[in-house]
Short mmCIF file of C-alpha atoms in Angstrom, two decimals:
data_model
loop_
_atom_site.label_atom_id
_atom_site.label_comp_id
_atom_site.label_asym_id
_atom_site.label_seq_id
_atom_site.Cartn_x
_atom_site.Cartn_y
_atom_site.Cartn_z
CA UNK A 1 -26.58 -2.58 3.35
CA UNK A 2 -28.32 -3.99 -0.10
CA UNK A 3 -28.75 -0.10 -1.89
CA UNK A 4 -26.04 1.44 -3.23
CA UNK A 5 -26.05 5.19 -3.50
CA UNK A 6 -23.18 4.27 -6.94
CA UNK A 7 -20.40 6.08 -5.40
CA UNK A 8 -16.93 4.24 -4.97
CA UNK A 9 -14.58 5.59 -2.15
CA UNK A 10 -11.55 5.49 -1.09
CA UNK A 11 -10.26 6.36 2.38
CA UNK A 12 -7.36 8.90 2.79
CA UNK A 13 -4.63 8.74 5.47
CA UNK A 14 -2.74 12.12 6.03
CA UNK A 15 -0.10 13.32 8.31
CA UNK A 16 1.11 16.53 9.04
CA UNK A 17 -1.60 18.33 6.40
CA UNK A 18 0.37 15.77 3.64
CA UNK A 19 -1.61 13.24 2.37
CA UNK A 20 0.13 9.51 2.51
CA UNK A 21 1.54 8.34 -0.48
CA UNK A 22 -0.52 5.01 -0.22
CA UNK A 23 -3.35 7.38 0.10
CA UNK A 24 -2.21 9.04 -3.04
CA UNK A 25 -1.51 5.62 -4.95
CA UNK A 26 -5.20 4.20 -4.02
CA UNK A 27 -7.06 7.29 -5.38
CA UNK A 28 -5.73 6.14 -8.80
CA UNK A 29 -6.64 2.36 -8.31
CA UNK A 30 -10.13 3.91 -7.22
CA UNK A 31 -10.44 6.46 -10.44
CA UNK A 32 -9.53 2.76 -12.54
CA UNK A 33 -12.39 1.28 -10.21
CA UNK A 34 -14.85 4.52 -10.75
CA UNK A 35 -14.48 4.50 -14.19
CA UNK A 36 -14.72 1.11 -14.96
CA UNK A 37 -18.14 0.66 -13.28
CA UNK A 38 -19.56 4.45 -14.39
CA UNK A 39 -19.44 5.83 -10.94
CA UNK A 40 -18.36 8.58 -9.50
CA UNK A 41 -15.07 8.59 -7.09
CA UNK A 42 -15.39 10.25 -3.35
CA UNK A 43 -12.33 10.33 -0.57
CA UNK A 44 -13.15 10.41 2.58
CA UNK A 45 -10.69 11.95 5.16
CA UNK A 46 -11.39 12.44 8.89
CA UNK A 47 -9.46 14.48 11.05
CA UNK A 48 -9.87 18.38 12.37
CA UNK A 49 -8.66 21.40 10.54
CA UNK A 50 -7.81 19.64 7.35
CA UNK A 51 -9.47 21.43 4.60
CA UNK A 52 -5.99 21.89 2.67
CA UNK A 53 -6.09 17.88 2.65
CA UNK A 54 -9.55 18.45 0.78
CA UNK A 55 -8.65 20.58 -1.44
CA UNK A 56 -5.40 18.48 -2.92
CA UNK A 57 -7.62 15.41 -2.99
CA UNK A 58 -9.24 17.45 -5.64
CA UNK A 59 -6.25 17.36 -8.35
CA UNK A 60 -6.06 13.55 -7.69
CA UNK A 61 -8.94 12.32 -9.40
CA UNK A 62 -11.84 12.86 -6.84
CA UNK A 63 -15.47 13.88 -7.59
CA UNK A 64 -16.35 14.49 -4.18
CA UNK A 65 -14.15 14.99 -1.31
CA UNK A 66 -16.44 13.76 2.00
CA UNK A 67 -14.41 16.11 5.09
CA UNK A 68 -15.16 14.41 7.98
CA UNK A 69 -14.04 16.96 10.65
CA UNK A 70 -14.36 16.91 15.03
CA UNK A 71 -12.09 17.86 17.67
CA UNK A 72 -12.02 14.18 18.77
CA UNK A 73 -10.79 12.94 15.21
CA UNK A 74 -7.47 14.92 15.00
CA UNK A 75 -5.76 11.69 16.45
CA UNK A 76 -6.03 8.24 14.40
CA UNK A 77 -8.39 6.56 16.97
CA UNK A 78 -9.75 2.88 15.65
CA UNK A 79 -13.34 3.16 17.66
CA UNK A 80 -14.15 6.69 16.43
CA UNK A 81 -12.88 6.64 12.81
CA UNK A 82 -15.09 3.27 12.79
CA UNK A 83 -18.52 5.10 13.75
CA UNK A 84 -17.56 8.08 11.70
CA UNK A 85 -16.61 5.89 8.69
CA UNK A 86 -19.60 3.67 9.32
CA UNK A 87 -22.56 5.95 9.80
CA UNK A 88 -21.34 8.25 6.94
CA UNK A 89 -21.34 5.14 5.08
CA UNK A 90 -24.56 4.14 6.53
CA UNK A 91 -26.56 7.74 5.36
CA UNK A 92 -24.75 7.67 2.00
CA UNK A 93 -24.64 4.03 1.11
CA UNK A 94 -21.09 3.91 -1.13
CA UNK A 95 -20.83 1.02 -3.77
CA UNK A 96 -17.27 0.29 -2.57
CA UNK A 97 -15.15 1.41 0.11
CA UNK A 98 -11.17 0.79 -0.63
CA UNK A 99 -8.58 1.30 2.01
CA UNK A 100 -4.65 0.95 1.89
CA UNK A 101 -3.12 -2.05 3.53
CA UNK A 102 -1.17 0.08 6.42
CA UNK A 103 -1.65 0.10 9.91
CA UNK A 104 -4.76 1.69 10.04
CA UNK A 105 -5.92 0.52 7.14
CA UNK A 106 -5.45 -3.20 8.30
CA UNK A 107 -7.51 -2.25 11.49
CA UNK A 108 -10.14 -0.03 10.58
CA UNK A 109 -11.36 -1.69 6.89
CA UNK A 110 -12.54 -4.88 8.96
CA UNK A 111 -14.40 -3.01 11.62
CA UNK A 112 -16.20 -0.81 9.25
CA UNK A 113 -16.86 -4.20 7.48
CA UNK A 114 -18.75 -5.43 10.59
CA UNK A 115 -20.77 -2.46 11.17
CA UNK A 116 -21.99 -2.75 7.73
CA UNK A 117 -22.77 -6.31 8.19
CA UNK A 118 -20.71 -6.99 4.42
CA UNK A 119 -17.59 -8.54 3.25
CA UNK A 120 -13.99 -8.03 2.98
CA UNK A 121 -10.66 -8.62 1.38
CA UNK A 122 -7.33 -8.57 2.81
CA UNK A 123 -4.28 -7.45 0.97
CA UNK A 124 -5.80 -7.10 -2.26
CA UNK A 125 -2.90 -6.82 -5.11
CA UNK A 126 -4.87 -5.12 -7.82
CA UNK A 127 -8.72 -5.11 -8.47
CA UNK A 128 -10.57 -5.13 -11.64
CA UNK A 129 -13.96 -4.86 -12.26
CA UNK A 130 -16.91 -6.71 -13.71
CA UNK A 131 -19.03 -4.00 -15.33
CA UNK A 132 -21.89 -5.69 -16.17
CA UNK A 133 -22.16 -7.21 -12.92
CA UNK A 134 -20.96 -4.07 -10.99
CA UNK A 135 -18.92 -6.00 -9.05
CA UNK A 136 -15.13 -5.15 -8.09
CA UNK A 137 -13.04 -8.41 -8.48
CA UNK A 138 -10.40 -8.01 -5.70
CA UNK A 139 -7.58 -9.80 -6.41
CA UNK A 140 -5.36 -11.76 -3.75
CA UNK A 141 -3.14 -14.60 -3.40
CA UNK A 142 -3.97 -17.63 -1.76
CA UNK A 143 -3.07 -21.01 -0.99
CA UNK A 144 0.30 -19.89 0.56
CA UNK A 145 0.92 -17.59 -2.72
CA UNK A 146 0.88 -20.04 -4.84
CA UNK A 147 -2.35 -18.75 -6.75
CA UNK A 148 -4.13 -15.64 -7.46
CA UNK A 149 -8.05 -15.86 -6.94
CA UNK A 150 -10.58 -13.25 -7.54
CA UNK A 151 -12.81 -12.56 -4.69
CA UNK A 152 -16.42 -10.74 -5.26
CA UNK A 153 -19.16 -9.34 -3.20
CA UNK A 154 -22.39 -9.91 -5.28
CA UNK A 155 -25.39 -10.05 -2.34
CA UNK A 156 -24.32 -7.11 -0.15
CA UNK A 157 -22.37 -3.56 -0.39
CA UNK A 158 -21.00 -1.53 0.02
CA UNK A 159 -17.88 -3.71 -1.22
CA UNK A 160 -15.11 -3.61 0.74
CA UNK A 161 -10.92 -4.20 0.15
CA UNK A 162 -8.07 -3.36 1.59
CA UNK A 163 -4.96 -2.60 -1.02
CA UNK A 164 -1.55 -2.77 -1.21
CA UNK A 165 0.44 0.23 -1.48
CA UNK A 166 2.91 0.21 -4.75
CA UNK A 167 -0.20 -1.67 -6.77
CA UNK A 168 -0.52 1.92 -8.68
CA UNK A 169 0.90 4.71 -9.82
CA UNK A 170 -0.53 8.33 -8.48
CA UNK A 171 -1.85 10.30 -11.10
CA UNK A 172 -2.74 14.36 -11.06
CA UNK A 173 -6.68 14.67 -12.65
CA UNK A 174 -7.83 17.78 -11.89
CA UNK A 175 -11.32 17.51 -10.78
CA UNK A 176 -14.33 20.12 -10.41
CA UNK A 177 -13.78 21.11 -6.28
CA UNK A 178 -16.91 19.48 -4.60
CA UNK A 179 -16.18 18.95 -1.00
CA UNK A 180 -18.95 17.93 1.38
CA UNK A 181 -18.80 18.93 4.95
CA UNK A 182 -19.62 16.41 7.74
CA UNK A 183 -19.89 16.34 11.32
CA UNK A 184 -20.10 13.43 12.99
CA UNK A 185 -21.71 12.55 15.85
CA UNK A 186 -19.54 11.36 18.71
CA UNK A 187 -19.01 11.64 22.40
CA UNK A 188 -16.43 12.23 24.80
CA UNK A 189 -17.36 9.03 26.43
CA UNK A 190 -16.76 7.27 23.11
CA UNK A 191 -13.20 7.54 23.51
CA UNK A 192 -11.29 4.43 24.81
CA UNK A 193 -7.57 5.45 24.08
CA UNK A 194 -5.80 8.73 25.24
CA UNK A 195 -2.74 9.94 24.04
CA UNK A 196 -0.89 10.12 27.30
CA UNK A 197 2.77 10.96 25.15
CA UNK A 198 3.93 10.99 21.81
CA UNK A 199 7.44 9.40 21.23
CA UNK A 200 9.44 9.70 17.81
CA UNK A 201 9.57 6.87 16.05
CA UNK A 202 12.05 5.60 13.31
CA UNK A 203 11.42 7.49 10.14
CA UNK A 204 9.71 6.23 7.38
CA UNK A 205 11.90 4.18 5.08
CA UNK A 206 11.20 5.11 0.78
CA UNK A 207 10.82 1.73 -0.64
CA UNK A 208 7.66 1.60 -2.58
CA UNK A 209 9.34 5.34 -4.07
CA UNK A 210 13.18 4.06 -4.83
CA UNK A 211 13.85 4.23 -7.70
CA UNK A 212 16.58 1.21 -7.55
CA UNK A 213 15.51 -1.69 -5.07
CA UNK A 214 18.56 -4.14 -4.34
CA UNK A 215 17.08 -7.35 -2.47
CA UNK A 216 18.69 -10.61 -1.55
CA UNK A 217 17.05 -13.84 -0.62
CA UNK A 218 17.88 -17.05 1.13
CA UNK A 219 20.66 -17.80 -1.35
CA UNK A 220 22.67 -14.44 -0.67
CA UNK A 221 23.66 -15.62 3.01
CA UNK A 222 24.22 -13.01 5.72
CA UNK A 223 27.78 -11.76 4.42
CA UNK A 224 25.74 -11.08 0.81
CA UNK A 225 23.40 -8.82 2.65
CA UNK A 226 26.64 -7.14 3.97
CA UNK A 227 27.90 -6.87 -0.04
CA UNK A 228 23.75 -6.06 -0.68
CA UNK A 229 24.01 -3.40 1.69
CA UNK A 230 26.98 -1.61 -0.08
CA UNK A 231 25.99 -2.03 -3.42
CA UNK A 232 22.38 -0.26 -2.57
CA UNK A 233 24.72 2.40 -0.72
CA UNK A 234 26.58 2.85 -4.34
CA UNK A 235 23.81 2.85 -5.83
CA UNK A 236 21.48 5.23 -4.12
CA UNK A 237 19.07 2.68 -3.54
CA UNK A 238 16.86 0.90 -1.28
CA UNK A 239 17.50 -2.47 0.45
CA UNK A 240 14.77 -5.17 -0.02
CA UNK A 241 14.56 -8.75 0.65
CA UNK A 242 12.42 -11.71 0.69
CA UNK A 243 10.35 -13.38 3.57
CA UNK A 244 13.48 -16.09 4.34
CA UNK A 245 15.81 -13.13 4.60
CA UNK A 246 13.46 -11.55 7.43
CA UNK A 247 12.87 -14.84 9.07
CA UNK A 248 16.90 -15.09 8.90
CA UNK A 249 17.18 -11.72 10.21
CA UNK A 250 19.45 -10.33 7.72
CA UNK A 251 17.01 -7.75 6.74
CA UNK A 252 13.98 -5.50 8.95
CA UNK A 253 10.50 -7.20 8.77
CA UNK A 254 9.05 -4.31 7.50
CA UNK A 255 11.58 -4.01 4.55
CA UNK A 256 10.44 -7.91 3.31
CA UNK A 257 8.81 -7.54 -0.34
CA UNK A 258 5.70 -9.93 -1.49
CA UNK A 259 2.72 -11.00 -0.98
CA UNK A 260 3.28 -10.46 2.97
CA UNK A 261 5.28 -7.76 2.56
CA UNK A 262 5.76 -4.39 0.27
CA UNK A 263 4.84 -3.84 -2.94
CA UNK A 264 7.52 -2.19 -4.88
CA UNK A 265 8.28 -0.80 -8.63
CA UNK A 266 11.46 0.96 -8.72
CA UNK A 267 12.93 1.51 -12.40
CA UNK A 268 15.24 -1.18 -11.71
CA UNK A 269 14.94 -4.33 -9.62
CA UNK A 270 18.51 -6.32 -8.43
CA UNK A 271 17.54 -10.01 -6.96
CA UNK A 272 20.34 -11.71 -5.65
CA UNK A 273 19.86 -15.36 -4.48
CA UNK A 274 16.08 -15.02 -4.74
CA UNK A 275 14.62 -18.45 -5.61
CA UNK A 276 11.85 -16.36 -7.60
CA UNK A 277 8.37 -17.96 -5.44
CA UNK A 278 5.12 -16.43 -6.24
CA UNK A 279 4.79 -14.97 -2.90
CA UNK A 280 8.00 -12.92 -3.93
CA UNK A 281 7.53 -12.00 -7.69
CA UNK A 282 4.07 -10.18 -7.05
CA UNK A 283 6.27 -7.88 -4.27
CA UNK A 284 7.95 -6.27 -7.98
CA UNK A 285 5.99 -7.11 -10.63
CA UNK A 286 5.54 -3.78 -11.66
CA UNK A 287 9.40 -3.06 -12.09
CA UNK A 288 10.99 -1.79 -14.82
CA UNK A 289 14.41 -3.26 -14.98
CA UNK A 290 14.67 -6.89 -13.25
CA UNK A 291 18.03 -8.01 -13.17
CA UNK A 292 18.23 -11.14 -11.46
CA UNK A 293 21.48 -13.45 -10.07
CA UNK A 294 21.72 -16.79 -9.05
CA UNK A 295 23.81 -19.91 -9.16
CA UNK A 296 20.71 -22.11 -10.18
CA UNK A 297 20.03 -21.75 -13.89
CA UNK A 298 16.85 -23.47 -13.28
CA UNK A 299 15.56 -21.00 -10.42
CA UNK A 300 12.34 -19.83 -11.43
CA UNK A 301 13.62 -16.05 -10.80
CA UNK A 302 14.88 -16.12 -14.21
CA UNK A 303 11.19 -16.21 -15.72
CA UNK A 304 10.54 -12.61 -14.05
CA UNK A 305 13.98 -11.27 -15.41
CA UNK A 306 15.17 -8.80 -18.33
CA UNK A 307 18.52 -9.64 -17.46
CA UNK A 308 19.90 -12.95 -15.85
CA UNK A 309 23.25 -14.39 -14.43
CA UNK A 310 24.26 -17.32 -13.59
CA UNK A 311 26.95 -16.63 -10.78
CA UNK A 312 27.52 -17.33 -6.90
CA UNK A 313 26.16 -13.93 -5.60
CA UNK A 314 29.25 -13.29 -2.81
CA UNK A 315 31.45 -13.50 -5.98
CA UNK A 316 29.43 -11.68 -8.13
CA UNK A 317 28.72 -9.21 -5.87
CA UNK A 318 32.69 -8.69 -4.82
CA UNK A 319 33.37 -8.11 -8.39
CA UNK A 320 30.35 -5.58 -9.06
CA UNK A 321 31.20 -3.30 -6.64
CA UNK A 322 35.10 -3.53 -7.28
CA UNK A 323 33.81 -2.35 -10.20
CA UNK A 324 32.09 0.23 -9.31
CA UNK A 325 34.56 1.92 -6.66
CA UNK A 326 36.98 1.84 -9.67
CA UNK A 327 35.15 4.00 -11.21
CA UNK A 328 33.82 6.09 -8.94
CA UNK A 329 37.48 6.88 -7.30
CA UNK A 330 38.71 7.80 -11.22
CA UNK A 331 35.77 10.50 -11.66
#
């Protein structure tokens, strides 16, 4: 698709009537992207029944709210959110399309990407933006993490990137209500995958919203995670850990925080026996606090800290949280 209509959208993921907070966090990273090229910012959200979802898109920064709405889109269904994405996409002709890197996100951005016969980028960890050039540099890291490249799209559009979520803050910018009604045209026959039953699943966990994030790497050892576990528990916060933790086991996949894993920014960041790798550092770069502890005083964590310590993280961590119960048993 070579004309662009100038409009820069961002697709929004909603459950329950609530729109996802990766949803949320993307509409800001696509006002930054709007305003930096002059264009105006649209969300697109599929489903049935949803105007409410419409509506609150409206007070987070979008122009134009495209409601994609049919009886056959109130489940998440990868074929027919494609062709409704794609042919909306196809009339319209966006500048850029940004999705979140979730689940659908991850499968949906690269089919839409075919159908439009363009380009697209993975993972994306922030994205700035050539303005001369209207181009969207989509920034990733590559060569195992150990560098951060800038991939354009300069011969075709729309352009298209999957995000991060926790690469932005959401924002509340109340926008003039414009909200565009579309049908789209699908077919029974279309659909490939039936919801036969619908089983609860573990709930969602709040990293990328803690506000304290206490994550251990190789050097903590499985009986630090047990000490990492209690001191999050004192703490009120949220466990974390790096990708040789997961591989170890001493921590869920899904709670791994990096390049391949979740983006966080909590007010304050506790590493514990993190060597302090690229892949790792851009997981909380946007932290406030970053308090790091390790026995190496050369371990490249120490660059990315406010506060460092030099300690064995089993003895450190037995102390802190003697500490801790002290005073929480006098109050």
């Amino acid at each position: 698709m070579e004309r662009a209509c100038g409009e820069c959208w961002v697709f929004v993921e909603h459950k329950d009537g609530r729109i996802k907070q990766a949803s949320l966090e993307l509409m800001a990273k696509g006002r930054e992207v709007a305003d930096g090229l002059s264009r105006e910012l649209a969300a697109v959200v599929l489903g049935w029944n949803i105007g409410n979802v419409a509506v609150e898109l409206a007070r987070h920064g979008a122009d134009k709210v495209y409601l994609v709405e049919h009886p056959l889109l109130e489940r998440y269904q990868v074929d027919l959110y494609c062709k409704a994405v794609s042919d909306l996409a196809s009339e319209v002709k966006p500048d850029v399309i940004l999705f979140s890197s979730t689940r659908v996100g991850c499968e949906l951005a690269p089919k839409v990407a075919k159908r439009l016969r363009t380009g697209m980028t993975a993972d994306c960890l922030d994205l700035r933006v050539d303005a001369s050039r209207g181009l969207v540099k989509q920034v990733k890291a590559s060569f195992g993490g150990n560098v951060m490249v800038e991939v354009v799209t300069p011969f075709h559009r729309p352009q298209i990137a999957t995000v991060k979520p926790g690469v932005a803050t959401p924002v509340v910018k109340e926008r003039r209500e414009v909200v565009v009604r579309v049908t789209p045209k699908l077919d029974e026959r279309e659909v490939k995958v039936r919801v036969v039953e619908k089983l609860e699943t573990q709930k969602e966990d709040n990293l990328e919203l803690a506000e304290v994030v206490v994550a251990g790497g190789r050097g903590a050892g499985e009986e630090g995670f047990r000490l990492i576990r209690r001191l999050a528990e004192i703490l009120g916060g949220e466990i974390g850990g790096t990708r040789p933790a997961a591989d170890e086991g001493w921590i869920p996949r899904e709670r791994q925080i990096g390049q391949s894993g979740r983006i966080v920014s909590p007010k304050i960041y506790i590493s514990l026996g993190a060597s302090g790798a690229l892949q790792h550092v851009v997981g909380f770069r946007r932290a406030g606090l970053v308090i790091a502890v390790n026995k190496d005083p050369k371990a490249p964590i120490f660059d990315h800290a406010d506060v460092g310590v030099v300690a064995d993280v089993k003895e450190f961590l037995e102390a802190l949280i003697q500490e801790l119960e002290k005073y929480l048993n006098a109050r």
